[in-house]
Every structure is written in C-alpha cells, then in structure tokens.
Short mmCIF file of C-alpha atoms and ligand atoms in Angstrom, two decimals:
data_model
loop_
_atom_site.label_atom_id
_atom_site.label_comp_id
_atom_site.label_asym_id
_atom_site.label_seq_id
_atom_site.Cartn_x
_atom_site.Cartn_y
_atom_site.Cartn_z
CA MET A 1 11.44 -46.86 2.13
CA LYS A 2 9.65 -44.69 -0.40
CA SER A 3 8.24 -41.43 0.93
CA ILE A 4 4.51 -40.80 0.62
CA SER A 5 5.08 -38.07 -1.95
CA THR A 6 7.06 -40.44 -4.21
CA VAL A 7 4.29 -43.03 -4.00
CA VAL A 8 1.66 -40.39 -4.86
CA PHE A 9 3.80 -39.18 -7.77
CA LEU A 10 4.22 -42.71 -9.14
CA LEU A 11 0.49 -43.31 -8.79
CA LEU A 12 -0.26 -40.08 -10.70
CA LEU A 13 2.17 -41.16 -13.38
CA THR A 14 0.21 -44.36 -13.94
CA VAL A 15 -3.15 -42.63 -14.05
CA PHE A 16 -2.25 -39.42 -15.94
CA PRO A 17 1.04 -40.09 -17.70
CA SER A 18 0.80 -37.14 -20.11
CA TYR A 19 -0.23 -34.63 -17.45
CA THR A 20 2.51 -35.29 -14.95
CA VAL A 21 5.64 -35.51 -17.06
CA ALA A 22 6.59 -33.66 -20.20
CA GLN A 23 7.06 -35.98 -23.12
CA LYS A 24 10.57 -37.10 -23.98
CA TYR A 25 11.09 -37.13 -27.73
CA ASP A 26 13.53 -39.27 -29.67
CA ALA A 27 12.53 -38.11 -33.16
CA PHE A 28 11.21 -35.09 -35.07
CA HIS A 29 7.47 -35.01 -35.74
CA PRO A 30 7.18 -32.36 -38.46
CA GLY A 31 3.92 -30.44 -38.52
CA ALA A 32 2.57 -32.17 -35.40
CA GLU A 33 -0.16 -30.37 -33.50
CA GLN A 34 2.25 -29.28 -30.77
CA TRP A 35 5.93 -29.53 -29.96
CA LEU A 36 6.18 -29.46 -26.19
CA ASP A 37 9.17 -28.09 -24.30
CA THR A 38 10.57 -29.94 -21.28
CA GLU A 39 7.97 -28.17 -19.11
CA GLY A 40 5.13 -29.47 -21.26
CA GLU A 41 4.29 -26.16 -23.03
CA HIS A 42 4.03 -25.69 -26.81
CA ILE A 43 7.34 -24.16 -27.91
CA GLN A 44 7.16 -20.42 -28.71
CA ALA A 45 10.07 -19.87 -31.09
CA HIS A 46 8.46 -19.02 -34.41
CA GLY A 47 10.48 -17.67 -37.35
CA GLY A 48 13.42 -19.00 -35.38
CA GLY A 49 17.06 -19.83 -35.77
CA ILE A 50 19.64 -22.01 -34.06
CA LEU A 51 22.96 -21.22 -32.43
CA LEU A 52 25.34 -24.07 -31.60
CA HIS A 53 27.61 -23.00 -28.76
CA GLU A 54 29.94 -25.26 -26.77
CA GLY A 55 27.99 -28.40 -27.65
CA VAL A 56 24.57 -26.95 -26.80
CA TYR A 57 21.92 -25.92 -29.33
CA TYR A 58 20.00 -22.72 -28.61
CA TRP A 59 16.75 -22.09 -30.44
CA TYR A 60 15.62 -18.45 -30.60
CA GLY A 61 12.30 -17.39 -32.01
CA GLU A 62 9.24 -15.21 -31.82
CA GLN A 63 6.91 -15.38 -28.88
CA ARG A 64 3.51 -14.70 -30.42
CA GLY A 65 0.28 -13.29 -29.01
CA PHE A 66 -1.01 -9.73 -28.91
CA GLY A 67 0.78 -7.64 -26.30
CA GLU A 68 3.31 -10.36 -25.57
CA MET A 69 6.11 -9.30 -27.84
CA GLY A 70 9.39 -11.04 -27.16
CA VAL A 71 12.10 -13.41 -28.24
CA ARG A 72 12.22 -16.73 -26.46
CA CYS A 73 15.16 -19.08 -26.12
CA TYR A 74 15.28 -22.85 -25.62
CA SER A 75 18.28 -25.14 -25.28
CA SER A 76 18.89 -28.76 -26.21
CA THR A 77 21.69 -31.23 -26.73
CA ASP A 78 19.73 -33.65 -28.94
CA LEU A 79 17.55 -31.20 -30.99
CA TYR A 80 14.38 -33.13 -30.01
CA ASN A 81 13.92 -32.04 -26.38
CA TRP A 82 14.04 -28.33 -25.60
CA GLN A 83 14.40 -26.68 -22.23
CA PRO A 84 12.80 -23.22 -21.98
CA HIS A 85 14.84 -20.21 -20.85
CA GLY A 86 11.97 -17.73 -21.06
CA VAL A 87 11.93 -14.38 -22.84
CA VAL A 88 15.53 -13.33 -23.52
CA LEU A 89 14.61 -10.08 -25.28
CA GLY A 90 11.43 -8.37 -24.20
CA TRP A 91 9.61 -5.10 -24.70
CA SER A 92 10.14 -2.23 -22.32
CA ASP A 93 8.43 1.02 -21.37
CA ALA A 94 11.70 2.94 -21.21
CA PRO A 95 11.14 6.43 -22.63
CA GLY A 96 12.02 6.71 -26.30
CA THR A 97 12.40 2.98 -26.92
CA ASP A 98 10.91 1.58 -30.11
CA LEU A 99 10.87 -1.95 -28.69
CA THR A 100 7.48 -1.32 -27.18
CA ARG A 101 4.83 -3.69 -25.90
CA ARG A 102 2.91 -3.86 -29.18
CA CYS A 103 5.69 -3.54 -31.67
CA THR A 104 6.40 -6.60 -33.85
CA VAL A 105 9.59 -8.58 -33.60
CA GLU A 106 10.11 -11.25 -36.25
CA ARG A 107 12.67 -13.85 -37.30
CA PRO A 108 15.32 -13.27 -34.59
CA LYS A 109 18.72 -14.92 -35.18
CA VAL A 110 21.73 -15.06 -32.86
CA ILE A 111 25.42 -15.44 -33.69
CA TYR A 112 28.43 -15.58 -31.38
CA ASN A 113 31.34 -13.23 -31.87
CA GLU A 114 34.64 -14.94 -30.97
CA LYS A 115 36.55 -11.64 -30.85
CA THR A 116 34.25 -9.83 -28.42
CA GLY A 117 32.80 -12.86 -26.60
CA LYS A 118 29.29 -11.44 -27.17
CA PHE A 119 26.10 -13.05 -28.46
CA VAL A 120 24.53 -10.79 -31.06
CA MET A 121 20.86 -10.96 -32.01
CA TRP A 122 19.43 -9.42 -35.19
CA PHE A 123 15.72 -9.30 -35.93
CA HIS A 124 13.06 -7.58 -38.00
CA LEU A 125 11.31 -4.82 -36.09
CA GLU A 126 8.01 -3.16 -36.93
CA LEU A 127 6.98 -0.15 -34.89
CA GLU A 128 3.82 -0.21 -32.84
CA GLY A 129 0.68 0.90 -34.62
CA ILE A 130 1.90 1.19 -38.21
CA GLY A 131 1.59 -2.38 -39.49
CA TYR A 132 4.59 -3.42 -41.54
CA TRP A 133 5.62 0.03 -42.76
CA ALA A 134 8.69 0.69 -40.63
CA ALA A 135 10.65 -2.26 -42.13
CA ARG A 136 13.59 -1.86 -39.74
CA THR A 137 16.33 -4.13 -38.55
CA GLY A 138 17.06 -4.38 -34.83
CA VAL A 139 20.10 -5.52 -32.87
CA ALA A 140 20.63 -6.68 -29.30
CA VAL A 141 23.61 -8.12 -27.42
CA ALA A 142 24.23 -10.47 -24.49
CA ASP A 143 27.09 -12.00 -22.52
CA SER A 144 25.39 -15.38 -22.30
CA PRO A 145 23.40 -17.38 -24.90
CA THR A 146 20.39 -17.40 -22.59
CA GLY A 147 20.53 -13.62 -22.23
CA PRO A 148 19.27 -11.30 -21.06
CA PHE A 149 19.82 -9.48 -24.35
CA GLU A 150 20.36 -5.75 -24.16
CA TYR A 151 18.51 -3.96 -26.93
CA LEU A 152 20.80 -1.55 -28.78
CA ARG A 153 18.74 0.07 -31.56
CA SER A 154 16.72 -0.38 -34.74
CA PHE A 155 17.28 1.35 -38.04
CA ARG A 156 16.94 1.29 -41.82
CA PRO A 157 20.33 0.24 -43.19
CA HIS A 158 22.46 1.75 -45.93
CA VAL A 159 21.37 5.39 -45.92
CA GLY A 160 23.05 6.98 -48.95
CA LYS A 161 25.04 3.81 -49.75
CA ILE A 162 25.21 2.03 -53.08
CA PRO A 163 25.54 -1.75 -53.43
CA VAL A 164 28.62 -3.53 -54.78
CA ASN A 165 26.61 -4.58 -57.84
CA ALA A 166 25.24 -1.11 -58.67
CA PRO A 167 25.53 0.06 -62.28
CA ILE A 168 27.52 3.08 -61.09
CA GLU A 169 30.92 3.39 -59.40
CA ASN A 170 30.00 5.77 -56.60
CA ILE A 171 27.23 7.84 -55.11
CA HIS A 172 28.23 10.98 -57.02
CA GLU A 173 27.10 9.31 -60.23
CA ARG A 174 23.61 8.92 -58.83
CA LYS A 175 22.08 10.90 -61.69
CA ARG A 176 23.42 8.35 -64.15
CA TRP A 177 21.72 5.50 -62.20
CA ASP A 178 18.47 7.49 -62.16
CA GLU A 179 18.77 7.78 -65.95
CA ILE A 180 19.28 4.03 -66.32
CA ILE A 181 16.14 3.37 -64.24
CA LYS A 182 14.10 5.92 -66.16
CA ASN A 183 15.11 4.42 -69.47
CA ALA A 184 14.24 0.84 -68.45
CA GLU A 185 11.24 -0.37 -70.41
CA GLY A 186 8.34 -1.60 -68.28
CA ASP A 187 7.53 -1.46 -64.54
CA ARG A 188 9.28 -4.72 -63.70
CA GLU A 189 12.42 -3.66 -65.56
CA ARG A 190 12.45 -0.36 -63.67
CA ARG A 191 12.16 -2.20 -60.34
CA ILE A 192 14.93 -4.57 -61.36
CA ALA A 193 17.06 -1.58 -62.33
CA GLY A 194 16.59 -0.15 -58.82
CA GLU A 195 13.61 2.21 -58.80
CA ILE A 196 12.54 1.36 -55.22
CA PHE A 197 16.14 1.17 -54.11
CA MET A 198 16.71 4.77 -55.22
CA ARG A 199 13.43 5.87 -53.61
CA ASP A 200 14.82 4.73 -50.24
CA LEU A 201 18.41 5.86 -50.74
CA GLY A 202 18.02 8.86 -48.43
CA VAL A 203 15.99 7.17 -45.66
CA GLY A 204 17.67 3.77 -45.60
CA GLN A 205 16.66 0.52 -47.21
CA MET A 206 13.72 -1.55 -46.02
CA ALA A 207 14.61 -4.65 -43.98
CA ARG A 208 11.81 -7.16 -43.40
CA ASP A 209 12.10 -11.00 -43.45
CA MET A 210 15.67 -11.69 -42.45
CA THR A 211 18.36 -14.07 -41.32
CA VAL A 212 22.03 -13.87 -40.44
CA PHE A 213 24.78 -16.16 -41.64
CA LYS A 214 28.19 -16.58 -40.02
CA ASP A 215 30.83 -17.85 -42.41
CA ASP A 216 33.71 -20.22 -41.51
CA ASP A 217 36.16 -17.30 -41.39
CA GLY A 218 33.98 -15.44 -38.87
CA THR A 219 32.55 -12.93 -41.37
CA ALA A 220 28.84 -12.43 -40.72
CA TYR A 221 26.11 -11.37 -43.14
CA HIS A 222 22.63 -9.92 -42.73
CA ILE A 223 20.17 -11.09 -45.37
CA ALA A 224 16.83 -9.29 -45.62
CA SER A 225 13.86 -8.77 -47.91
CA SER A 226 14.08 -5.17 -49.04
CA GLU A 227 12.58 -2.84 -51.67
CA GLU A 228 8.97 -3.66 -50.68
CA ASN A 229 9.96 -7.33 -50.28
CA LEU A 230 10.85 -7.56 -53.95
CA THR A 231 14.63 -7.77 -53.67
CA LEU A 232 16.99 -9.36 -51.15
CA HIS A 233 19.81 -7.30 -49.70
CA ILE A 234 22.80 -9.26 -48.46
CA ALA A 235 25.07 -7.15 -46.26
CA LYS A 236 28.38 -7.78 -44.57
CA LEU A 237 28.33 -6.92 -40.85
CA THR A 238 31.20 -5.19 -39.04
CA ASP A 239 33.77 -7.36 -37.23
CA ASP A 240 31.89 -7.01 -33.92
CA TYR A 241 28.60 -7.95 -35.70
CA LEU A 242 26.88 -4.91 -34.17
CA ASN A 243 26.56 -2.85 -37.33
CA PHE A 244 26.50 -2.93 -41.10
CA SER A 245 29.92 -2.60 -42.75
CA GLY A 246 28.49 -0.71 -45.75
CA GLU A 247 29.35 -3.52 -48.19
CA PHE A 248 26.19 -5.10 -49.59
CA ALA A 249 24.54 -6.47 -52.73
CA ARG A 250 21.08 -6.40 -54.27
CA VAL A 251 20.17 -10.04 -54.92
CA GLN A 252 17.52 -11.41 -57.29
CA PRO A 253 15.93 -7.99 -58.01
CA ASP A 254 12.14 -8.30 -58.20
CA GLY A 255 12.51 -12.01 -57.35
CA ARG A 256 10.02 -11.60 -54.46
CA ASN A 257 11.91 -13.76 -52.00
CA GLU A 258 11.04 -13.92 -48.31
CA ALA A 259 12.00 -16.11 -45.35
CA PRO A 260 15.66 -16.56 -46.37
CA ALA A 261 17.78 -19.33 -44.83
CA VAL A 262 21.46 -19.66 -45.78
CA PHE A 263 23.87 -22.58 -45.39
CA LYS A 264 27.20 -23.68 -46.85
CA TYR A 265 28.44 -26.90 -48.40
CA GLU A 266 31.74 -27.63 -50.12
CA GLY A 267 32.65 -23.94 -50.38
CA LYS A 268 29.32 -22.95 -51.97
CA TYR A 269 26.59 -20.89 -50.36
CA TYR A 270 23.02 -22.12 -50.61
CA MET A 271 19.84 -20.27 -49.79
CA ILE A 272 16.25 -21.40 -49.56
CA ALA A 273 13.46 -18.85 -49.46
CA SER A 274 9.72 -18.55 -49.89
CA GLY A 275 7.61 -16.53 -52.28
CA LEU A 276 5.56 -13.55 -51.21
CA THR A 277 2.11 -14.61 -49.97
CA GLY A 278 2.08 -13.46 -46.32
CA TRP A 279 1.16 -16.27 -43.90
CA ALA A 280 -0.12 -18.53 -46.70
CA PRO A 281 2.25 -21.22 -47.98
CA ASN A 282 3.72 -21.01 -51.46
CA ARG A 283 6.39 -22.72 -53.54
CA ALA A 284 9.89 -22.56 -52.00
CA ARG A 285 12.94 -21.53 -53.99
CA SER A 286 16.63 -22.31 -53.73
CA PHE A 287 19.78 -20.58 -54.91
CA VAL A 288 23.52 -21.17 -54.99
CA ALA A 289 26.48 -18.77 -55.04
CA ASP A 290 30.27 -18.84 -54.84
CA SER A 291 30.28 -15.73 -52.68
CA MET A 292 27.73 -14.40 -50.20
CA LEU A 293 27.49 -11.14 -52.14
CA GLY A 294 26.57 -13.12 -55.23
CA PRO A 295 25.79 -13.56 -57.98
CA TRP A 296 23.14 -16.07 -56.79
CA GLU A 297 21.92 -18.59 -59.31
CA PRO A 298 18.37 -19.99 -59.00
CA LEU A 299 18.09 -23.77 -58.49
CA GLY A 300 14.29 -24.04 -58.36
CA ASN A 301 12.01 -25.59 -55.78
CA PRO A 302 13.98 -27.74 -53.31
CA CYS A 303 10.83 -29.61 -52.13
CA VAL A 304 10.03 -32.92 -53.83
CA GLY A 305 7.93 -36.05 -53.33
CA GLY A 306 4.70 -36.69 -51.45
CA ALA A 307 2.46 -34.38 -49.46
CA ASN A 308 2.34 -33.47 -45.77
CA THR A 309 0.15 -36.17 -44.25
CA TYR A 310 -1.61 -33.67 -41.93
CA ASN A 311 -2.72 -31.03 -44.44
CA ASP A 312 -2.25 -32.77 -47.80
CA LEU A 313 -0.12 -29.86 -49.04
CA GLY A 314 2.62 -31.03 -51.36
CA PRO A 315 6.03 -29.79 -52.50
CA ASP A 316 4.43 -27.02 -54.59
CA LYS A 317 3.25 -25.45 -51.29
CA THR A 318 6.33 -26.31 -49.18
CA PHE A 319 4.18 -28.92 -47.38
CA GLY A 320 2.32 -25.99 -45.79
CA GLY A 321 5.43 -24.40 -44.30
CA GLN A 322 7.64 -21.36 -44.75
CA SER A 323 11.41 -21.55 -44.35
CA THR A 324 13.21 -20.02 -41.39
CA TYR A 325 16.59 -21.70 -40.88
CA VAL A 326 18.86 -24.52 -42.07
CA LEU A 327 21.42 -26.15 -39.80
CA PRO A 328 24.06 -28.81 -40.47
CA ALA A 329 22.87 -32.20 -39.19
CA PRO A 330 24.97 -33.12 -36.14
CA GLY A 331 27.41 -35.92 -36.93
CA TYR A 332 27.11 -35.25 -40.69
CA GLU A 333 28.98 -31.92 -40.91
CA GLY A 334 30.51 -31.41 -44.34
CA GLN A 335 28.48 -34.32 -45.79
CA GLY A 336 25.64 -32.37 -47.40
CA LYS A 337 23.05 -33.32 -44.75
CA PHE A 338 21.06 -30.57 -43.10
CA ILE A 339 17.95 -29.94 -41.04
CA ALA A 340 15.62 -27.45 -42.74
CA MET A 341 13.35 -25.60 -40.31
CA PHE A 342 9.95 -24.26 -41.39
CA ASP A 343 7.00 -22.63 -39.67
CA ILE A 344 3.47 -23.77 -40.37
CA TRP A 345 1.69 -20.52 -39.57
CA GLN A 346 -1.71 -20.36 -37.91
CA PRO A 347 -2.61 -16.76 -38.79
CA GLY A 348 -5.77 -16.87 -36.63
CA ASP A 349 -3.71 -17.61 -33.53
CA LEU A 350 -0.02 -17.27 -34.30
CA LYS A 351 1.21 -18.71 -31.03
CA LYS A 352 -0.27 -22.04 -32.08
CA SER A 353 1.81 -22.07 -35.25
CA ARG A 354 3.57 -25.39 -35.74
CA TYR A 355 7.09 -26.37 -36.63
CA MET A 356 8.18 -28.54 -39.50
CA TRP A 357 11.80 -29.67 -39.44
CA LEU A 358 12.67 -31.80 -42.46
CA PRO A 359 15.81 -33.52 -43.75
CA LEU A 360 17.64 -31.58 -46.47
CA VAL A 361 20.29 -33.24 -48.61
CA ILE A 362 22.47 -31.81 -51.36
CA GLN A 363 22.00 -33.96 -54.46
CA ASP A 364 23.78 -33.13 -57.71
CA GLY A 365 24.58 -29.66 -56.39
CA LYS A 366 20.97 -28.88 -55.39
CA PRO A 367 19.17 -28.88 -52.04
CA VAL A 368 16.42 -31.52 -51.87
CA ILE A 369 13.76 -31.63 -49.15
CA GLU A 370 11.22 -34.42 -48.71
CA TRP A 371 8.26 -34.72 -46.37
CA ALA A 372 8.69 -37.08 -43.41
CA LYS A 373 6.01 -37.67 -40.79
CA GLN A 374 8.60 -38.77 -38.26
CA TRP A 375 12.37 -38.97 -38.57
CA LYS A 376 15.64 -38.95 -36.66
CA VAL A 377 19.00 -37.42 -37.50
CA SER A 378 20.46 -40.97 -37.68
CA ASP A 379 18.08 -41.69 -40.63
CA PHE A 380 20.72 -39.93 -42.76
CA GLY A 381 22.62 -43.24 -42.51
CA THR A 382 26.19 -44.07 -41.61
CA PRO A 383 28.24 -40.85 -41.51
CA ASP A 384 31.06 -40.72 -44.09
CA ASN A 385 33.76 -40.81 -41.41
CA GLN A 386 32.41 -44.10 -40.02
CA ARG A 387 31.95 -45.88 -43.33
CA GLY A 388 35.45 -47.44 -43.26
CA ALA A 389 34.81 -48.94 -39.82
CA GLU A 390 31.84 -50.89 -41.22
CA ARG A 391 33.91 -52.92 -43.64
C1 GAL B 401 5.27 -13.44 -44.06
C2 GAL B 401 6.61 -13.33 -43.39
C3 GAL B 401 6.39 -13.39 -41.90
C4 GAL B 401 5.47 -12.24 -41.54
C5 GAL B 401 4.18 -12.32 -42.35
C6 GAL B 401 3.26 -11.15 -42.09
O1 GAL B 401 5.39 -13.47 -45.44
O2 GAL B 401 7.47 -14.35 -43.81
O3 GAL B 401 7.64 -13.31 -41.22
O4 GAL B 401 6.11 -11.02 -41.77
O5 GAL B 401 4.47 -12.35 -43.73
O6 GAL B 401 2.16 -11.19 -42.94
#
C-alpha cells in the first residue's frame, strides 16, 4: 500500500510538475533563459571549463553576485543534467589572503595531474577594490574533483623572463630589445614589438582572461590575455601543474584576443577566442598551430549560418556569446566533433548569465560553429568507429 506521503507527492506532481521535480534534460538548449541543475536552480558556472575524470564530467565556473565570490562545481555523466556540488573554492577572511570576499575570480579551469594525483585549478584573480588592475593568475589544489580546493597563491607570472619568441637570446640583451621597440614605427608596431611586455618585465606579466590546456603527453599550458589584453601569453606549467615553468610565448601581439579556448585535433592545436569588448558580444576568432607555443595562424571567424533565435544575433556577434571552453564530443573523440561552450553575459545581473553550448566541427582544417536552438550529441551522426557495422 502506498504511504500517505507518496500519495501527496504524486498529487503535487500532477498539479505542479515543474515545482516539485527538477527538469530532466535530454538535449542542449543553447541560450535558453535558464539551465537548471538537478536541484532546480539556475547553474552558476560562468566562464567555466570541463574536466572529464573517470567517466564523470565536472563543470567548474564562476559563481556570480556581489559579495558571493566563489567557484562552483557540478557533475554529470550525460552533459545535459548537472548535479551541484556547491562552492569548491571560496573566499576567506584569513589574514593576508588576497582571495577575499569581494575580490573577483574569473574563468576557473581544472586539470588532473596523474603524477601527483591532485586536481589543480587555475583562474584569473582581481584584488578587491581595484577593478581589473591586478591582472593576476591564481592557483588552488584538491585531492578530489569536488574539492574542497586549497588556495595556494596568486601572482603575476614571468618576472624578469623573456619569451621563447623574443627578438633577443637572453635577458642580458634587454637593451637591444628596448632599442628594437623604440625604433618600431607607429604605436601599434611598438606594442607588437613588446612595449607593454617590457613595461611589465620587472613586476610580472598581466594575466586576465585565461584557460588551461592539458596535452596528450600530460604537458599542461596556461593561456592568458596579457599586455593590457592585447597579446596572449601561452606558458608551459611545471610537471606538477602548480607553477609556471618559465617557458612561454607571446602570441598574436596586439591581436586583442580574450576568452581563449584550446582543443586538439589530428596533432594540431586549435584555439577560439573573442575580441575585446567587455561583456558585449563581438566576432569570434580561431587559430591553428603545430605547437602550443606557436606560431599560431589565424583562421578567421568560426561562426557561420543563421542567427540565435532568442536575440537575433548572428555569427558576426558569436550569436550573443563569448567563448569559454571546447570539449571533445563524447563518442566522437578524434573525429573532429566538439562541444563549444559560450557564456551569454547579462552584465546587469551576472548570475543570470546564460549558457550557449554549440556543436563545433572541423571542416577543411577549420573550426565551424553553427547556431542550434536544441541539439543532442548524437546529432553528430554515426561515429566513425560504428560506420562499418551499419553496412
Ligand atoms: C570580458 C571578459 C570577462 C570579464 C569581463 C569584464 O571581456 O571576457 O571574463 O573579465 O570582460 O568586463
């Protein structure tokens, strides 16, 4: 016999279906008003990234709202339905910490280190009360993907270090590099030559919009907008992923790339990024390279086709979104099929910002992203390894 509480529950389900159970999704709904977690709350994982660990996807991202700084984590096995694990890195009032209540933490990304068994989180940190002027990178570590993450420190990387693609051999030739910059004709040329880079040589390079990328051989890279957001710096991390190795490159000087997301296909590295217009959408860019430290070759705007049906913004405005991460589509690994994650920012109330996950395919050596109002991973079609079975 059914207990009274079960009967009441079933009755409530009939009358208020959406209030009593969180929705179960079986598709992506890019740009939809809300994406609810399994508890029925709008997901708070903005500027996020994904870690796949032992068959489970973990989504880390910014919790937004004044005075609520933190990184949240969600887990899923199907990428549509996400279980919340709360704040896995939060502010503290410990004396001397710079991870304070009203600091800004953006674009957190987590990678797993096989050698140490640790989960390492990197993020962009801005210090409380000074807007975006600190431009630091922060690192935290955990024993489990759902944390808690222990905050280690924040800093400006590469104090006194020169990049692998500098016009000089070593730091002692600094004067020669200064000469090269001085002799460049025009402001843009001077920036390209490294004017802002040399300004920050002694204090460390700026690190704002960022991501991390873990290569097949376990080498990990930190990719960040530097030099007043004008130039990307791609840096190799140490073997334990907790520090910078000192090896890095200046990429696309004065290219004004933000929101980098890196992925790999057939031995080549691809990157999509946004332009530099704050929370407002702009035209996305894509790049390809044979090595993470470059050179990176521009491939143009990866977005094509019709507009976002909610906001009427087309491929020239990234359908209203800004890139944050690209992950291989499950079941299609190595087949040039990816899921490209974007944020649709709501600057007036950032916690309401929406998510736009779209299919990305590599076509003729270029990433191509089209708007889809609703789609499933299986829409990529029969995976290559099952094609034979069809015949
Ligand atoms: C965007 C950036 C965001 C955030 C914002 C602040 O361009 O991608 O992560 O920093 O600017 O205005």
